[in-house]
CSV table of C-alpha atoms in Angstrom, one decimal:
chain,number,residue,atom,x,y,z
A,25,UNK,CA,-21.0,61.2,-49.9
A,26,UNK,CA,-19.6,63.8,-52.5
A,27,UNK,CA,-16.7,62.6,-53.9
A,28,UNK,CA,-14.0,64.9,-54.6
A,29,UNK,CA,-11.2,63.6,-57.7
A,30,UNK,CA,-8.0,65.7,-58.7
A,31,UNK,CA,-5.8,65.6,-61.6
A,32,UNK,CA,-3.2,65.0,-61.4
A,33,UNK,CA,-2.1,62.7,-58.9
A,34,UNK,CA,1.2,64.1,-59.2
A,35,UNK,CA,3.0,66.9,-61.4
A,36,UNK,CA,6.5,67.4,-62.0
A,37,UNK,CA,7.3,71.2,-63.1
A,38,UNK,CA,10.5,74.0,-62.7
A,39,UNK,CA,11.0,77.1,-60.6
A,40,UNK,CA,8.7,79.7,-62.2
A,41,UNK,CA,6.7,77.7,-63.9
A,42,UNK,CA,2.7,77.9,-64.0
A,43,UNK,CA,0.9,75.3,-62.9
A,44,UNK,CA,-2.6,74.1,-62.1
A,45,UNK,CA,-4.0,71.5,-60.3
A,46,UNK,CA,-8.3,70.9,-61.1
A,47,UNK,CA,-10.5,69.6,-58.3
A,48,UNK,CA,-14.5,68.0,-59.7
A,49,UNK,CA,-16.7,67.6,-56.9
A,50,UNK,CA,-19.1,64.3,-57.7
A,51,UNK,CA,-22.5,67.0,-57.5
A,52,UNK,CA,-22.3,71.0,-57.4
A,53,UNK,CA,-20.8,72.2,-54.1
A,54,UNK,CA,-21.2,76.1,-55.1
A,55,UNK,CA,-18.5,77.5,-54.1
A,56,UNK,CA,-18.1,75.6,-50.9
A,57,UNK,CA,-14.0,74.3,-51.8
A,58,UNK,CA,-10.6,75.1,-50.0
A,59,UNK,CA,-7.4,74.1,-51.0
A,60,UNK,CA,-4.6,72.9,-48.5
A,61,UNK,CA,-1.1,72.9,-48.7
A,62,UNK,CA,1.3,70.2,-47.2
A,63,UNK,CA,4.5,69.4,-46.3
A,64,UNK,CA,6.3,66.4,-45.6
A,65,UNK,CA,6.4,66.1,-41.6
A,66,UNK,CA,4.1,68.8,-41.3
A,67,UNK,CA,0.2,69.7,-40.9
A,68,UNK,CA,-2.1,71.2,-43.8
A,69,UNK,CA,-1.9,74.8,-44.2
A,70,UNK,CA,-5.1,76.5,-45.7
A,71,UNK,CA,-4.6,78.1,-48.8
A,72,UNK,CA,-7.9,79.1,-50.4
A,73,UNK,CA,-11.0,79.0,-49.5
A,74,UNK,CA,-14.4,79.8,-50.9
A,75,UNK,CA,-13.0,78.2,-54.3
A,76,UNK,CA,-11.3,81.8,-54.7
A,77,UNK,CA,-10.5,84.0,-51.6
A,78,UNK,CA,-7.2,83.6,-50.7
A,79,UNK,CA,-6.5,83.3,-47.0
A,80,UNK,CA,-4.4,85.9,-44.5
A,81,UNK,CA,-0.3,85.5,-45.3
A,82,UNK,CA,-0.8,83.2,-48.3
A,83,UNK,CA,1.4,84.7,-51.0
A,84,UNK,CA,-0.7,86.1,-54.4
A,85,UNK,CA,1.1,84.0,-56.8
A,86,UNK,CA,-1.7,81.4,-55.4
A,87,UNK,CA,-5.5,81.5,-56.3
A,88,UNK,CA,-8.1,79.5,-56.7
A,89,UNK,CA,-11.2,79.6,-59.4
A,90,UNK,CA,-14.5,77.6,-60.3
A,91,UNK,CA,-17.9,76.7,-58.9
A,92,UNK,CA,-20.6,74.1,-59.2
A,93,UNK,CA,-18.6,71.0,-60.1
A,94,UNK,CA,-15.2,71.9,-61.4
A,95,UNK,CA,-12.3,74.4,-60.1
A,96,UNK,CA,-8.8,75.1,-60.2
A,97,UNK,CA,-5.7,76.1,-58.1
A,98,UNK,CA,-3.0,77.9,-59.8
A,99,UNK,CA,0.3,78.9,-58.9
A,100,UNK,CA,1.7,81.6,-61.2
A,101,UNK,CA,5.3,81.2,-61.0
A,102,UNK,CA,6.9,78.1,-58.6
A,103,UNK,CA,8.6,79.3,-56.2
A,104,UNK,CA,10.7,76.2,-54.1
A,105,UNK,CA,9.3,76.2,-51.4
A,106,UNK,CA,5.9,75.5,-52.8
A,107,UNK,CA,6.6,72.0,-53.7
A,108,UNK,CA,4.4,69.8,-51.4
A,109,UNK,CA,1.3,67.7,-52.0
A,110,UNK,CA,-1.9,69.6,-52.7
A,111,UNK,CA,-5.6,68.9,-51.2
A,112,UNK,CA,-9.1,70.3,-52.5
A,113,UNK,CA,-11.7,69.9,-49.6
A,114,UNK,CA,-15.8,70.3,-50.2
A,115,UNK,CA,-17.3,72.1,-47.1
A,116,UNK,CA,-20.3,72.0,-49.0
A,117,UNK,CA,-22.2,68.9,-47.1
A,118,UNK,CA,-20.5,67.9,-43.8
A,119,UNK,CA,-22.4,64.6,-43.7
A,120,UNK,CA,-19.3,63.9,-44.1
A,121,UNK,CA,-16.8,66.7,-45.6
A,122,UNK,CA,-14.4,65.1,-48.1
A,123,UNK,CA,-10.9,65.4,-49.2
A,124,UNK,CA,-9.3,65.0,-52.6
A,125,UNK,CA,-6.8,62.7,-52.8
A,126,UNK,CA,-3.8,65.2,-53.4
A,127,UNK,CA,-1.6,65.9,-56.0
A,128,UNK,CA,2.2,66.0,-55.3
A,129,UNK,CA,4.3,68.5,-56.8
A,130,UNK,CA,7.5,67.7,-57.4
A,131,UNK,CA,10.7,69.3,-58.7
A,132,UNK,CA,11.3,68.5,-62.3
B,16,UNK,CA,-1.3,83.6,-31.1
B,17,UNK,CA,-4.6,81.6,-32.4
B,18,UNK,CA,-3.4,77.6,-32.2
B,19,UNK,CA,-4.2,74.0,-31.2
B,20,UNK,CA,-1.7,72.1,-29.0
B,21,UNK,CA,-2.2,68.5,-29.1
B,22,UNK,CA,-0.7,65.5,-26.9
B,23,UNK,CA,1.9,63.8,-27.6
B,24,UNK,CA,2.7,60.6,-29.5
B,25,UNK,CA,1.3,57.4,-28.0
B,26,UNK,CA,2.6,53.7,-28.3
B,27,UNK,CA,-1.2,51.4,-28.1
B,28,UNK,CA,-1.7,47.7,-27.9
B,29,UNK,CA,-4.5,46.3,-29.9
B,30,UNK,CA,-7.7,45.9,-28.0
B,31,UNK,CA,-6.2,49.3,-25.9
B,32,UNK,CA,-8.4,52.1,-25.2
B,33,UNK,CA,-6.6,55.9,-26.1
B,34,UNK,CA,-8.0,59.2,-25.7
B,35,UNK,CA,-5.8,62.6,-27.5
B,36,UNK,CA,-6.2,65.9,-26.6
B,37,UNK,CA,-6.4,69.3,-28.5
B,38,UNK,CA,-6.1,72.3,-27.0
B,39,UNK,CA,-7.2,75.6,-28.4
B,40,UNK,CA,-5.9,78.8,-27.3
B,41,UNK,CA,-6.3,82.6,-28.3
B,42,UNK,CA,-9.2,82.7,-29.7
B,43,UNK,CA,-13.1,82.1,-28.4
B,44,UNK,CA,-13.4,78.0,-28.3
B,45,UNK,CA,-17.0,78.1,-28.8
B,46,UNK,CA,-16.9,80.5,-31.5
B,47,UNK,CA,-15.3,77.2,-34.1
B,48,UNK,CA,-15.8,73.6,-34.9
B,49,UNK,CA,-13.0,71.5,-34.0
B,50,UNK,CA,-12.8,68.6,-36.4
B,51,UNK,CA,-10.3,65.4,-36.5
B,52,UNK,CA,-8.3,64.7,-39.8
B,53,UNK,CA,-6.7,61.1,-40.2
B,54,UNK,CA,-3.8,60.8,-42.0
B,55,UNK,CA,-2.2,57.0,-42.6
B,56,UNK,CA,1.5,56.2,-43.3
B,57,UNK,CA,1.9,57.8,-47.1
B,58,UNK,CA,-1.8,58.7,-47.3
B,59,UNK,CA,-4.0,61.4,-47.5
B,60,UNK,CA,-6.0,63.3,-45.7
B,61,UNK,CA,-9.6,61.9,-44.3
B,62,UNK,CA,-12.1,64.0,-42.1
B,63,UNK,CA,-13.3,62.1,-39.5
B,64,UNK,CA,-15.4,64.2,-37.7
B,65,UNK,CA,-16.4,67.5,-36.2
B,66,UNK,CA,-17.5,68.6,-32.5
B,67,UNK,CA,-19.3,72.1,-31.9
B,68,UNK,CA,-17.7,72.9,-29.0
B,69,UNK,CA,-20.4,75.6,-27.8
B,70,UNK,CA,-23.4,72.7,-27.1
B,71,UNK,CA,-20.8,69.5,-28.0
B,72,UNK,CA,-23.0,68.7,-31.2
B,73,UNK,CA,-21.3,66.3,-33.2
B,74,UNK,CA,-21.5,64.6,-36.6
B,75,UNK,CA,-19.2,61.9,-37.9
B,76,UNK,CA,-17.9,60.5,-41.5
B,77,UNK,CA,-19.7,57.2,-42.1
B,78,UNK,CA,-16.0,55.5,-41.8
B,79,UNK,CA,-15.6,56.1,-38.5
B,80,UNK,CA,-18.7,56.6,-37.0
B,81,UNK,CA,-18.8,53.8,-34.1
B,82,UNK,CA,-15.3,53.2,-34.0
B,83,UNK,CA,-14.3,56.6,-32.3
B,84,UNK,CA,-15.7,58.9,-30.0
B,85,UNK,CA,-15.6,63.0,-30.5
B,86,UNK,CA,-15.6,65.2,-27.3
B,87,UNK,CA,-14.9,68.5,-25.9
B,88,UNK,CA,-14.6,70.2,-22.5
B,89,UNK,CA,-14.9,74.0,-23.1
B,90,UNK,CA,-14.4,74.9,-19.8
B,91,UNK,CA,-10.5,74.1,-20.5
B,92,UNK,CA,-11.0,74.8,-24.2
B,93,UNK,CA,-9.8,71.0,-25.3
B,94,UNK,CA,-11.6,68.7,-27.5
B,95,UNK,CA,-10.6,65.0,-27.3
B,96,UNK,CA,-10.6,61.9,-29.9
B,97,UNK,CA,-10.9,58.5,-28.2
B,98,UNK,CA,-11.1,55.3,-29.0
B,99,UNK,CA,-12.5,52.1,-26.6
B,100,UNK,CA,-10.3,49.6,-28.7
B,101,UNK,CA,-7.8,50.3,-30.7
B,102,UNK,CA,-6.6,48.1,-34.0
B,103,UNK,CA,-3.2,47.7,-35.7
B,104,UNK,CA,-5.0,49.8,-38.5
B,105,UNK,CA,-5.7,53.1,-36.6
B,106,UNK,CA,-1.5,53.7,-37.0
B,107,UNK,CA,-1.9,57.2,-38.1
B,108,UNK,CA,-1.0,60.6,-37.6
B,109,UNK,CA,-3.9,62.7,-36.1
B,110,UNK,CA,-5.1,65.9,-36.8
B,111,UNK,CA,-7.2,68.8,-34.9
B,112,UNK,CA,-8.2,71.8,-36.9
B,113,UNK,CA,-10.3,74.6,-35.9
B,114,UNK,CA,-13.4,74.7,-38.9
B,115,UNK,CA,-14.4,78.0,-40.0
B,116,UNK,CA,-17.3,76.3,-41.7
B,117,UNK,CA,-18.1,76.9,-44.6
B,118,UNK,CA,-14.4,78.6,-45.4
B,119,UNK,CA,-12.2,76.0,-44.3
B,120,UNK,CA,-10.1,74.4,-41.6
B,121,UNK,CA,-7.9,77.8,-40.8
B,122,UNK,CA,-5.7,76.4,-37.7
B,123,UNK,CA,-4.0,73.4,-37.3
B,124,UNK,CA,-2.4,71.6,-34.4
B,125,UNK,CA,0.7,69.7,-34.7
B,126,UNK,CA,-0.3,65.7,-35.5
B,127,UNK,CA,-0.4,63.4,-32.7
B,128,UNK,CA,1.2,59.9,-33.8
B,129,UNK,CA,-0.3,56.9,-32.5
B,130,UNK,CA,0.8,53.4,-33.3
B,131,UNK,CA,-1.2,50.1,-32.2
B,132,UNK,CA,0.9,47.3,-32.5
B,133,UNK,CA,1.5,43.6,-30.0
């Protein structure tokens, strides 16, 4: 399996702060990584996928960045309602596709 | 509107069988996998495993493989989870997500909830 580790586990920060969350993939993935969004009570929204393209209605203050082993989401400047818990997923192998283990953002 | 309406949440005994639903509408069924996403009290998010719905291929994560089954009727556009006997520790919510592979699970449907408990 291709093991997928985040840092951090969790991450206090302010309205309008920058932030990044990494995501290293056990073995090179390419660019075969999406991030999620999620919210207490509710299902995983995608965010990015393809490491970097951002997907439809997902606001530009998001992006993603990296390939091979190690990547990064961003958010430019926090906005409240983007604090939730955050997943990377490979899509690289699906024997068997693996999550991170989230990070949760909370309000500092 | 592209989405996945699931069943509803379900109260299980141990040793109970169970079988949820996911039901795909506004878009072409056949064109996406569907894949299952477990999600345990507090926990994070585990891929289970995926169905094609257009010839019903299916490949599952090594933690679950033998303990549930992946399904789908296209002819109603539903893809099913079931289990043939449930245990305290499949408490979880349940996800279906359509699977644009390789760019990601795109649409989600709501969570079922199922709780085993005596």
């Amino acid at each position: 399996d291709i093991q997928m580790t985040q840092s951090p586990s969790s991450l206090s920060a302010s309205v309008g702060d920058r932030v990044t969350i990494t995501c290293r993939a056990s073995q090179s993935i390419s660019s075969y990584l999406n991030w999620y969004q999620q919210k207490p009570g509710k299902a995983p929204k995608l965010l990015i996928y393809a490491a970097s393209s951002l997907q439809s209605g997902v606001p530009s203050r998001f992006s993603g960045s990296g390939s091979g082993t190690d990547f990064t989401l961003t958010i430019s400047s926090l906005q409240p309602e983007d604090f939730a818990t955050y997943y990377c997923q490979q899509s690289y192998s699906t024997h068997p596709i693996t999550f991170g283990q989230g990070t949760r953002l909370e309000i500092k | 509107e592209v989405q996945l309406v699931q069943s509803g949440a379900e109260v299980k005994k141990p040793g109970e069988s169970l079988r949820i639903s996911c039901k795909g509408s506004g878009y072409s069924f056949t064109s996406y996998w569907i894949s299952w996403v477990r999600q345990m009290p507090g926990k994070g998010l585990e891929w289970m495993g995926r169905i094609d719905p257009s010839d019903s291929y299916t490949n599952y994560s090594p933690s679950f493989q033998g303990h549930v089954t992946i399904s789908a009727d296209k002819s109603i556009s539903t893809a099913y989870l079931q289990w043939s006997s449930l245990k305290a520790s499949d408490t979880a919510m349940y996800y279906c997500a359509r699977q644009d592979n390789p760019y990601g699970m795109d649409v989600w449907g709501q969570g079922t909830t199922v709780t085993v408990s005596s």
